[in-house]
Structure formats: C-alpha cells, structure tokens
C-alpha cells in the first residue's frame, strides 16, 4: 500500500525536478503537501482493505522520517542538478524575440543563475538601436532561418501583443521547427505580480493572484502560529520585563513603555508598543532615531542593538494587530509622506505588519534618510506579501535571532 500511495505523489508532484526555477522554501512546502497526500491515500487504503489494528505511533514516526527524507532528497537532488547544469550540461538553448524592457528583464532572470540551465543563443528585435544587446542576431525576419539552422529548444516572444500578425507568424515558425513557444505579456513592465491562466469558455483570461494570505487556510495557519508564540512570550515576559524595566527607570525619568500610533492592516492605525529607549521628547512621533541620536539613553542604545526594545510588540501580535513576521509598521507621518513618493507603497499594508520582516533580515533596517532606502524596504515588503509561505516565516525568524545575537549594524 505504501508503493500505491506513492504513485499519487509521483503523479501530482512529478514536476519537482522538471521545473528549473524553484526556490528551497517552495520545495519544502511541496514536501508537506506530498507527504500529506501520501498519508491520506495510505489511511484510505488501510481503512478499506485492512482489518488489522492500526499502530498510530508507528504511523507518526514513519511520516516524520518520510517528511525529512523526502525533503532532503528533493533539495539535495535539485542542488546537484543545478550544479550539473552550471557546468554546461542539461541545458536548453533558447531565443528571445524582442529586446525591449520586458525582454531585457527576462534575459536578466535566465542569465542570472547558470543552474537554471538556460543558454541564450539569439536575441532578435526590429529596433536597430538595441543591436548592442548581447546575443543580438538581427531583425525579426531573420528568426526563421536562425531557428532552422540551429538546434533551438524554446522561443520566448517578448513583442507587444498589438502586433498580432507578427506573433502568429513567430508561433508558426516555432511549430514548423518543433520549438516550444512562450509568450511573455508586455504588462510585465509595470506589473510584477504572479498571474494564473484560466479560461471563460474558450476565452483565455489572466488573473492576478491574490496574496497567499488572502486564502483562509493560510491566514488561519499564520494567526494560530502568532497566537501560540505570542502567548508563550507573554507568559515568559516577566523574565525580561522586570530587569529591563528597572534598567529603563534608572536610565531616565519617564514611562516604561513607548506607545506610538502606526499604520497597520489596510492602512488602519493602531497603538504600537516598545520599551522606551529615549528620554521623553517632543519629536518622538516625527523624527527617526539616528546612530548618535542624543535622545537615546545608554540602556536604550543596547535595547535597540539587540532588538529587545521590540519585545512588547508581542502584545500587539497577541491582540491580532500585528504578526510575528510582516512588513515593519511605520509612523503615520511616514505613511502619509511615502505613499505619495513611492509607487506601490500601500501594497505593503495588504497584510498585518510584523515584529520582524523580510526587508529587515536583508539589511534594510534603520533610518531612511534617503528615498532609495525606503524604496528598497517597500520592494522587499511587497515581495514578501506576494510570496508568503510558512517556511519563509520560519527562515525570517531564524535570521532575525541570528542577527540579534550578532548585533544589528543598522539598529539605531
């Protein structure tokens, strides 16, 4: 029955080695789905075909080891396959039609990692100004002869779909030469979200995928994790609260906690809690902390560098205003300012803000005295909202702990 159950896994997850661009956290997610499917099929077969007493302990142990073993095999084998491809083996020869912004973006992705196993052998475009593009072989009327004379596996068409006649011609060339044809939509210049294709009768429709946390099961999983962890942290909080509270009170007069209105889910404001790290001042809601900020106390400087000052935000997590992982909440004034300066700034608010985030573990923490720094934060935050999965959260939490132990360079 084990082998029969694995047949279902092989059928639904057979592309795990075929797909060339898959990240490790996605592989881990696929492992969970594959093992769960195997367990469901196995339990169903056991229920209908066997009258023996079921050993749940052995069942749990087997699937625990199976999950670890299958995950290790898939990740290691993909690493070995990428290594093999980076040596120039098992590659696909491709041509790119259209060297405009979308074509250049595609070329950058395919060339960005040799382990993907793509070898670009030709780029074609009628715009002679793009002839300096690497791999440029000529105008579109040269495509057919080139594909005929060279072993090409795939053709990527990156020209505007307004030129339907030219696209149809290129598709015919690909079909006559047994080349796989892919059309890259031109809105990729402006929209970077993932899309999924479905049809309404015989009309193809592209749907912008909602962020993963818009799915109830994902939102429930994240909220359950947040609630359990924040509850544990609050129970253990006296171990930190008492010594930190004494140190703060001795460092300067004022309250133990610093409370500030920040922007949360869907742009709604909430009260965010932190340990007070500065002397009481009138600029706390308008001016960011800097490296040698005279408002900071010595105790506060230590709390910031070790991220201990953020621990009271687990109360916000417990109340459901924040998540453990998510875009860091900004002051209301920052939200008002940057929403007018940075494209897609408000997209970071489609999910709950977090105690830590993807931007922070990638080095974008601290003051945003230059616009590009906030732009990079937003870029990472938006990427996180569109690519969330549970294992990504675990990765961010681990990196946050490691960074806190090392000491954050930009934690002012």
Short mmCIF file of C-alpha atoms in Angstrom, two decimals:
data_model
loop_
_atom_site.label_atom_id
_atom_site.label_comp_id
_atom_site.label_asym_id
_atom_site.label_seq_id
_atom_site.Cartn_x
_atom_site.Cartn_y
_atom_site.Cartn_z
CA UNK A 1 0.00 0.00 0.00
CA UNK A 2 2.98 2.29 0.58
CA UNK A 3 4.03 1.98 -3.06
CA UNK A 4 0.49 2.51 -4.31
CA UNK A 5 0.20 5.63 -2.14
CA UNK A 6 3.46 6.97 -3.57
CA UNK A 7 2.05 6.65 -7.08
CA UNK A 8 -0.32 9.51 -6.23
CA UNK A 9 2.64 11.60 -5.04
CA UNK A 10 4.55 10.85 -8.23
CA UNK A 11 1.58 11.84 -10.37
CA UNK A 12 0.86 15.18 -8.72
CA UNK A 13 4.44 16.19 -7.90
CA UNK A 14 6.34 14.78 -10.88
CA UNK A 15 7.49 18.25 -11.97
CA UNK A 16 9.64 18.89 -8.88
CA UNK A 17 12.80 18.18 -10.90
CA UNK A 18 11.43 19.26 -14.26
CA UNK A 19 10.77 22.86 -13.20
CA UNK A 20 14.05 24.73 -13.45
CA UNK A 21 13.26 27.76 -11.28
CA UNK A 22 12.05 26.68 -7.82
CA UNK A 23 13.30 28.07 -4.50
CA UNK A 24 14.11 25.95 -1.44
CA UNK A 25 11.19 27.23 0.67
CA UNK A 26 8.80 26.29 -2.16
CA UNK A 27 10.32 22.81 -2.28
CA UNK A 28 9.73 22.45 1.47
CA UNK A 29 6.10 23.45 1.00
CA UNK A 30 5.71 20.88 -1.77
CA UNK A 31 7.18 18.23 0.54
CA UNK A 32 4.48 18.92 3.16
CA UNK A 33 1.77 18.63 0.50
CA UNK A 34 3.28 15.43 -0.94
CA UNK A 35 3.63 13.72 2.46
CA UNK A 36 0.10 14.77 3.44
CA UNK A 37 -1.27 13.34 0.20
CA UNK A 38 0.63 10.08 0.77
CA UNK A 39 -0.75 9.82 4.32
CA UNK A 40 -4.36 10.45 3.20
CA UNK A 41 -4.14 7.83 0.43
CA UNK A 42 -2.45 5.33 2.76
CA UNK A 43 -5.06 5.80 5.51
CA UNK A 44 -7.87 5.42 2.99
CA UNK A 45 -6.44 2.18 1.60
CA UNK A 46 -5.78 0.85 5.10
CA UNK A 47 -9.34 1.63 6.19
CA UNK A 48 -10.95 -0.15 3.25
CA UNK A 49 -8.52 -3.04 2.72
CA UNK A 50 -7.23 -3.99 6.17
CA UNK A 51 -8.88 -5.16 9.39
CA UNK A 52 -5.65 -5.10 11.44
CA UNK A 53 -5.23 -2.87 14.47
CA UNK A 54 -3.71 0.42 13.32
CA UNK A 55 -0.48 1.45 15.04
CA UNK A 56 -0.67 5.26 15.24
CA UNK A 57 2.72 5.57 16.92
CA UNK A 58 4.47 3.81 14.05
CA UNK A 59 2.40 5.84 11.62
CA UNK A 60 3.60 9.11 13.18
CA UNK A 61 7.24 8.02 13.28
CA UNK A 62 7.17 6.82 9.67
CA UNK A 63 5.73 10.04 8.28
CA UNK A 64 8.06 12.14 10.40
CA UNK A 65 11.08 10.37 8.88
CA UNK A 66 9.41 10.30 5.47
CA UNK A 67 8.96 14.07 5.54
CA UNK A 68 12.60 14.63 6.49
CA UNK A 69 13.88 12.05 3.99
CA UNK A 70 11.78 13.22 1.05
CA UNK A 71 12.57 16.86 1.75
CA UNK A 72 16.30 16.15 2.00
CA UNK A 73 16.23 14.14 -1.22
CA UNK A 74 14.35 16.75 -3.22
CA UNK A 75 16.50 19.65 -2.02
CA UNK A 76 19.82 17.82 -2.39
CA UNK A 77 18.93 16.35 -5.77
CA UNK A 78 17.86 19.77 -7.06
CA UNK A 79 21.11 21.26 -5.78
CA UNK A 80 23.07 18.56 -7.58
CA UNK A 81 21.02 19.09 -10.74
CA UNK A 82 21.67 22.84 -10.60
CA UNK A 83 25.37 22.14 -10.13
CA UNK A 84 25.31 19.80 -13.11
CA UNK A 85 23.61 22.44 -15.24
CA UNK A 86 26.03 25.15 -14.13
CA UNK A 87 28.78 23.02 -15.66
CA UNK A 88 27.12 23.38 -19.05
CA UNK A 89 25.12 20.13 -19.01
CA UNK A 90 21.38 19.50 -19.37
CA UNK A 91 20.77 22.99 -20.74
CA UNK A 92 18.12 24.35 -23.09
CA UNK A 93 19.01 26.60 -26.00
CA UNK A 94 16.59 29.49 -26.34
CA UNK A 95 15.98 32.56 -28.47
CA UNK A 96 14.33 35.75 -27.24
CA UNK A 97 12.21 37.78 -29.64
CA UNK A 98 12.05 41.40 -28.52
CA UNK A 99 14.86 43.15 -26.65
CA UNK A 100 12.77 45.88 -25.04
CA UNK A 101 12.30 46.29 -21.25
CA UNK A 102 10.38 43.01 -20.85
CA UNK A 103 12.86 41.09 -23.00
CA UNK A 104 15.82 42.53 -21.10
CA UNK A 105 14.18 41.62 -17.80
CA UNK A 106 13.63 38.05 -18.97
CA UNK A 107 17.21 37.78 -20.20
CA UNK A 108 18.47 39.01 -16.83
CA UNK A 109 16.47 36.35 -14.98
CA UNK A 110 17.50 33.48 -17.26
CA UNK A 111 21.15 34.55 -17.24
CA UNK A 112 21.14 35.33 -13.51
CA UNK A 113 21.71 31.74 -12.40
CA UNK A 114 23.58 29.24 -14.59
CA UNK A 115 21.99 26.49 -12.52
CA UNK A 116 18.67 27.13 -14.25
CA UNK A 117 20.16 25.53 -17.35
CA UNK A 118 19.21 28.11 -19.99
CA UNK A 119 21.58 29.14 -22.77
CA UNK A 120 20.51 32.17 -24.77
CA UNK A 121 21.83 31.81 -28.31
CA UNK A 122 19.94 34.56 -30.08
CA UNK A 123 18.05 37.80 -29.47
CA UNK A 124 16.02 39.43 -32.26
CA UNK A 125 14.43 42.87 -32.49
CA UNK A 126 13.49 45.24 -35.31
CA UNK A 127 14.78 48.19 -33.31
CA UNK A 128 18.33 48.69 -34.59
CA UNK A 129 19.13 50.79 -31.50
CA UNK A 130 19.05 47.54 -29.50
CA UNK A 131 21.65 45.86 -31.69
CA UNK A 132 24.28 46.28 -28.97
CA UNK A 133 22.30 43.86 -26.81
CA UNK A 134 24.32 40.73 -26.06
CA UNK A 135 23.35 37.78 -28.29
CA UNK A 136 21.69 40.13 -30.83
CA UNK A 137 21.36 38.29 -34.15
CA UNK A 138 19.23 40.61 -36.24
CA UNK A 139 15.71 41.72 -37.05
CA UNK A 140 12.59 39.56 -36.84
CA UNK A 141 12.79 38.49 -40.47
CA UNK A 142 16.00 36.61 -39.56
CA UNK A 143 14.31 34.42 -36.93
CA UNK A 144 13.05 31.63 -39.17
CA UNK A 145 16.41 30.98 -40.84
CA UNK A 146 18.22 31.08 -37.50
CA UNK A 147 15.81 28.63 -35.87
CA UNK A 148 16.05 26.37 -38.90
CA UNK A 149 19.87 26.35 -38.87
CA UNK A 150 20.39 25.94 -35.12
CA UNK A 151 19.13 23.44 -32.53
CA UNK A 152 16.65 25.59 -30.57
CA UNK A 153 14.56 24.21 -27.70
CA UNK A 154 12.44 27.19 -26.71
CA UNK A 155 11.36 30.53 -28.14
CA UNK A 156 10.29 33.41 -25.87
CA UNK A 157 8.25 36.10 -27.60
CA UNK A 158 8.51 39.49 -25.89
CA UNK A 159 6.99 41.77 -28.52
CA UNK A 160 3.71 43.70 -27.93
CA UNK A 161 0.55 41.66 -28.45
CA UNK A 162 -0.82 44.54 -30.54
CA UNK A 163 1.24 43.11 -33.37
CA UNK A 164 -0.95 40.02 -33.63
CA UNK A 165 0.18 39.17 -37.14
CA UNK A 166 3.85 39.05 -36.15
CA UNK A 167 3.12 36.97 -33.04
CA UNK A 168 1.11 34.49 -35.15
CA UNK A 169 3.99 34.29 -37.63
CA UNK A 170 6.51 33.54 -34.87
CA UNK A 171 4.21 30.87 -33.44
CA UNK A 172 4.06 29.21 -36.86
CA UNK A 173 7.86 29.29 -37.11
CA UNK A 174 8.14 27.59 -33.73
CA UNK A 175 5.62 24.91 -34.70
CA UNK A 176 7.30 24.17 -38.03
CA UNK A 177 10.64 23.67 -36.28
CA UNK A 178 9.36 21.73 -33.23
CA UNK A 179 10.31 24.54 -30.84
CA UNK A 180 8.37 25.23 -27.62
CA UNK A 181 6.78 28.69 -27.83
CA UNK A 182 6.25 31.01 -24.86
CA UNK A 183 4.61 34.42 -24.97
CA UNK A 184 5.69 36.96 -22.33
CA UNK A 185 2.92 39.56 -21.67
CA UNK A 186 4.01 43.17 -22.02
CA UNK A 187 2.35 44.36 -18.82
CA UNK A 188 5.34 42.80 -17.06
CA UNK A 189 6.99 46.20 -17.40
CA UNK A 190 4.51 47.65 -14.93
CA UNK A 191 3.03 44.73 -13.04
CA UNK A 192 5.30 42.21 -11.33
CA UNK A 193 2.65 40.14 -9.57
CA UNK A 194 2.26 36.49 -10.40
CA UNK A 195 -0.65 35.52 -12.63
CA UNK A 196 -2.54 32.34 -13.32
CA UNK A 197 -4.24 31.49 -16.58
CA UNK A 198 -7.76 30.09 -16.84
CA UNK A 199 -10.49 30.30 -19.43
CA UNK A 200 -14.06 31.56 -19.58
CA UNK A 201 -15.47 29.15 -22.16
CA UNK A 202 -12.86 29.49 -24.91
CA UNK A 203 -11.62 32.95 -23.89
CA UNK A 204 -8.22 32.91 -22.09
CA UNK A 205 -8.11 35.11 -19.01
CA UNK A 206 -5.15 36.07 -16.83
CA UNK A 207 -5.99 36.58 -13.18
CA UNK A 208 -3.71 38.46 -10.79
CA UNK A 209 -3.15 36.03 -7.97
CA UNK A 210 -4.25 37.37 -4.59
CA UNK A 211 -1.55 37.37 -1.93
CA UNK A 212 -1.30 33.90 -0.33
CA UNK A 213 -2.60 35.20 3.00
CA UNK A 214 -5.93 36.09 1.40
CA UNK A 215 -6.66 32.35 1.43
CA UNK A 216 -8.47 31.46 4.68
CA UNK A 217 -6.38 28.36 5.39
CA UNK A 218 -3.10 30.31 5.12
CA UNK A 219 -4.41 33.20 7.20
CA UNK A 220 -5.64 30.77 9.87
CA UNK A 221 -2.28 28.97 9.95
CA UNK A 222 -0.36 32.22 10.36
CA UNK A 223 -2.76 33.55 13.02
CA UNK A 224 -2.59 30.28 15.01
CA UNK A 225 1.22 30.39 14.96
CA UNK A 226 1.19 34.06 16.00
CA UNK A 227 -1.26 33.43 18.85
CA UNK A 228 0.59 30.41 20.26
CA UNK A 229 4.06 32.01 20.11
CA UNK A 230 2.89 35.40 21.43
CA UNK A 231 1.03 33.69 24.29
CA UNK A 232 4.21 31.83 25.28
CA UNK A 233 6.22 35.06 25.05
CA UNK A 234 3.74 36.93 27.26
CA UNK A 235 3.81 34.16 29.88
CA UNK A 236 7.61 34.35 29.96
CA UNK A 237 7.72 38.16 29.69
CA UNK A 238 8.38 38.83 33.42
CA UNK A 239 11.84 37.29 32.96
CA UNK A 240 12.70 40.18 30.62
CA UNK A 241 10.23 42.82 31.77
CA UNK A 242 11.49 43.12 35.35
CA UNK A 243 15.25 43.61 34.72
CA UNK A 244 14.67 45.73 31.59
CA UNK A 245 12.06 47.83 33.39
CA UNK A 246 14.43 48.53 36.28
CA UNK A 247 17.22 49.50 33.86
CA UNK A 248 14.95 51.85 31.89
CA UNK A 249 13.62 53.55 35.02
CA UNK A 250 17.18 54.05 36.32
CA UNK A 251 18.40 55.44 32.97
CA UNK A 252 16.00 58.39 32.76
CA UNK A 253 12.62 59.55 34.10
CA UNK A 254 9.57 58.57 32.13
CA UNK A 255 7.28 55.61 31.36
CA UNK A 256 8.49 52.05 30.87
CA UNK A 257 6.77 51.63 27.51
CA UNK A 258 6.84 53.86 24.46
CA UNK A 259 3.50 53.98 22.66
CA UNK A 260 3.12 55.27 19.13
CA UNK A 261 0.38 55.29 16.50
CA UNK A 262 1.48 53.34 13.46
CA UNK A 263 -0.10 52.18 10.21
CA UNK A 264 -1.40 48.61 10.18
CA UNK A 265 -3.53 46.30 8.07
CA UNK A 266 -5.36 48.07 5.22
CA UNK A 267 -3.94 51.41 6.35
CA UNK A 268 -5.73 51.39 9.73
CA UNK A 269 -3.79 52.94 12.61
CA UNK A 270 -3.07 51.10 15.86
CA UNK A 271 -1.03 51.71 19.02
CA UNK A 272 2.36 50.02 18.77
CA UNK A 273 4.27 49.18 21.97
CA UNK A 274 8.04 49.24 22.54
CA UNK A 275 10.36 49.53 25.53
CA UNK A 276 11.26 53.20 25.90
CA UNK A 277 14.81 53.77 24.62
CA UNK A 278 14.90 57.59 24.60
CA UNK A 279 14.45 60.40 27.01
CA UNK A 280 10.97 61.85 26.85
CA UNK A 281 10.93 64.33 23.95
CA UNK A 282 8.51 66.15 21.65
CA UNK A 283 9.95 64.71 18.40
CA UNK A 284 9.38 61.02 19.04
CA UNK A 285 6.46 60.83 16.59
CA UNK A 286 8.08 62.83 13.80
CA UNK A 287 11.86 62.28 13.77
CA UNK A 288 13.53 58.89 13.27
CA UNK A 289 16.37 57.79 15.52
CA UNK A 290 19.92 58.18 14.15
CA UNK A 291 23.19 56.48 15.02
CA UNK A 292 24.39 59.08 17.53
CA UNK A 293 20.98 60.40 18.48
CA UNK A 294 21.34 62.47 21.68
CA UNK A 295 17.79 61.49 22.70
CA UNK A 296 18.82 57.86 23.28
CA UNK A 297 19.89 56.56 26.66
CA UNK A 298 22.78 54.09 27.08
CA UNK A 299 20.29 51.42 28.11
CA UNK A 300 18.10 52.31 25.12
CA UNK A 301 21.04 52.02 22.74
CA UNK A 302 21.68 48.48 23.99
CA UNK A 303 17.99 47.57 23.73
CA UNK A 304 17.87 48.78 20.12
CA UNK A 305 21.04 46.98 19.02
CA UNK A 306 19.78 43.68 20.47
CA UNK A 307 16.17 44.28 19.30
CA UNK A 308 14.96 43.74 22.88
CA UNK A 309 13.05 47.02 22.60
CA UNK A 310 10.67 45.32 20.11
CA UNK A 311 9.57 42.54 22.51
CA UNK A 312 6.45 44.38 23.83
CA UNK A 313 5.07 44.13 20.30
CA UNK A 314 4.22 40.51 21.05
CA UNK A 315 1.29 42.04 22.93
CA UNK A 316 0.22 43.63 19.61
CA UNK A 317 0.64 40.20 17.99
CA UNK A 318 -1.47 38.54 20.69
CA UNK A 319 -4.23 41.12 20.13
CA UNK A 320 -4.16 40.47 16.38
CA UNK A 321 -2.92 43.93 15.37
CA UNK A 322 0.44 42.61 14.23
CA UNK A 323 2.06 39.35 13.14
CA UNK A 324 5.42 37.96 14.17
CA UNK A 325 6.62 38.31 10.57
CA UNK A 326 5.46 41.01 8.18
CA UNK A 327 6.35 44.50 6.91
CA UNK A 328 7.52 46.70 9.78
CA UNK A 329 4.84 49.23 10.80
CA UNK A 330 5.72 52.85 10.05
CA UNK A 331 4.74 56.06 11.81
CA UNK A 332 1.56 57.60 10.43
CA UNK A 333 3.51 60.63 9.20
CA UNK A 334 5.86 58.35 7.23
CA UNK A 335 2.91 56.57 5.65
CA UNK A 336 1.39 59.88 4.55
CA UNK A 337 4.71 61.09 3.10
CA UNK A 338 5.96 57.94 1.38
CA UNK A 339 2.60 56.87 -0.04
CA UNK A 340 2.86 59.92 -2.30
CA UNK A 341 6.52 59.40 -3.20
CA UNK A 342 6.83 55.63 -3.70
CA UNK A 343 4.85 53.55 -6.15
CA UNK A 344 3.09 50.53 -4.58
CA UNK A 345 3.92 51.78 -1.06
CA UNK A 346 0.43 50.95 0.24
CA UNK A 347 0.65 47.37 -1.08
CA UNK A 348 2.78 46.57 1.96
CA UNK A 349 -0.36 47.11 4.06
CA UNK A 350 -2.45 44.33 2.49
CA UNK A 351 -1.21 42.09 5.32
CA UNK A 352 -0.56 42.73 9.02
CA UNK A 353 2.70 44.45 9.98
CA UNK A 354 5.31 42.35 11.76
CA UNK A 355 7.76 42.39 14.65
CA UNK A 356 10.38 41.44 12.06
CA UNK A 357 10.29 41.26 8.28
CA UNK A 358 11.91 40.22 5.02
CA UNK A 359 13.34 43.69 4.43
CA UNK A 360 14.95 43.79 7.88
CA UNK A 361 16.78 40.45 7.57
CA UNK A 362 18.07 41.60 4.19
CA UNK A 363 19.79 44.60 5.72
CA UNK A 364 17.16 47.31 5.20
CA UNK A 365 16.71 48.43 8.76
CA UNK A 366 17.36 51.73 10.47
CA UNK A 367 16.90 55.33 9.33
CA UNK A 368 15.56 56.08 5.86
CA UNK A 369 17.37 59.38 5.37
CA UNK A 370 17.49 58.74 1.60
CA UNK A 371 14.47 57.86 -0.53
CA UNK A 372 16.10 54.79 -2.10
CA UNK A 373 16.37 53.12 1.32
CA UNK A 374 12.62 53.25 1.81
CA UNK A 375 12.09 52.17 -1.80
CA UNK A 376 14.17 49.03 -1.15
CA UNK A 377 12.19 48.31 2.02
CA UNK A 378 8.95 48.58 0.09
CA UNK A 379 10.33 46.35 -2.67
CA UNK A 380 11.16 43.60 -0.16
CA UNK A 381 7.90 44.05 1.74
CA UNK A 382 5.79 43.76 -1.41
CA UNK A 383 7.76 40.68 -2.49
CA UNK A 384 7.02 39.11 0.89
CA UNK A 385 3.28 39.76 0.63
CA UNK A 386 3.17 38.10 -2.80
CA UNK A 387 5.39 35.11 -1.94
CA UNK A 388 4.43 34.27 1.64
CA UNK A 389 4.62 30.73 2.92
CA UNK A 390 5.05 29.30 6.41
CA UNK A 391 8.63 28.17 5.82
CA UNK A 392 9.61 31.65 4.67
CA UNK A 393 8.35 32.96 8.02
CA UNK A 394 10.46 30.40 9.88
CA UNK A 395 13.50 31.39 7.82
CA UNK A 396 12.98 35.07 8.67
CA UNK A 397 12.58 34.30 12.37
CA UNK A 398 15.83 32.29 12.43
CA UNK A 399 17.71 35.05 10.57
CA UNK A 400 16.29 37.65 12.98
CA UNK A 401 17.54 35.72 16.01
CA UNK A 402 20.98 35.26 14.41
CA UNK A 403 21.19 38.99 13.58
CA UNK A 404 20.12 39.94 17.11
CA UNK A 405 22.87 37.76 18.60
CA UNK A 406 25.47 39.25 16.25
CA UNK A 407 24.21 42.76 16.86
CA UNK A 408 22.33 44.75 14.23
CA UNK A 409 24.61 47.19 12.41
CA UNK A 410 21.72 49.47 11.42
CA UNK A 411 19.76 49.20 14.68
CA UNK A 412 19.88 52.79 15.91
#
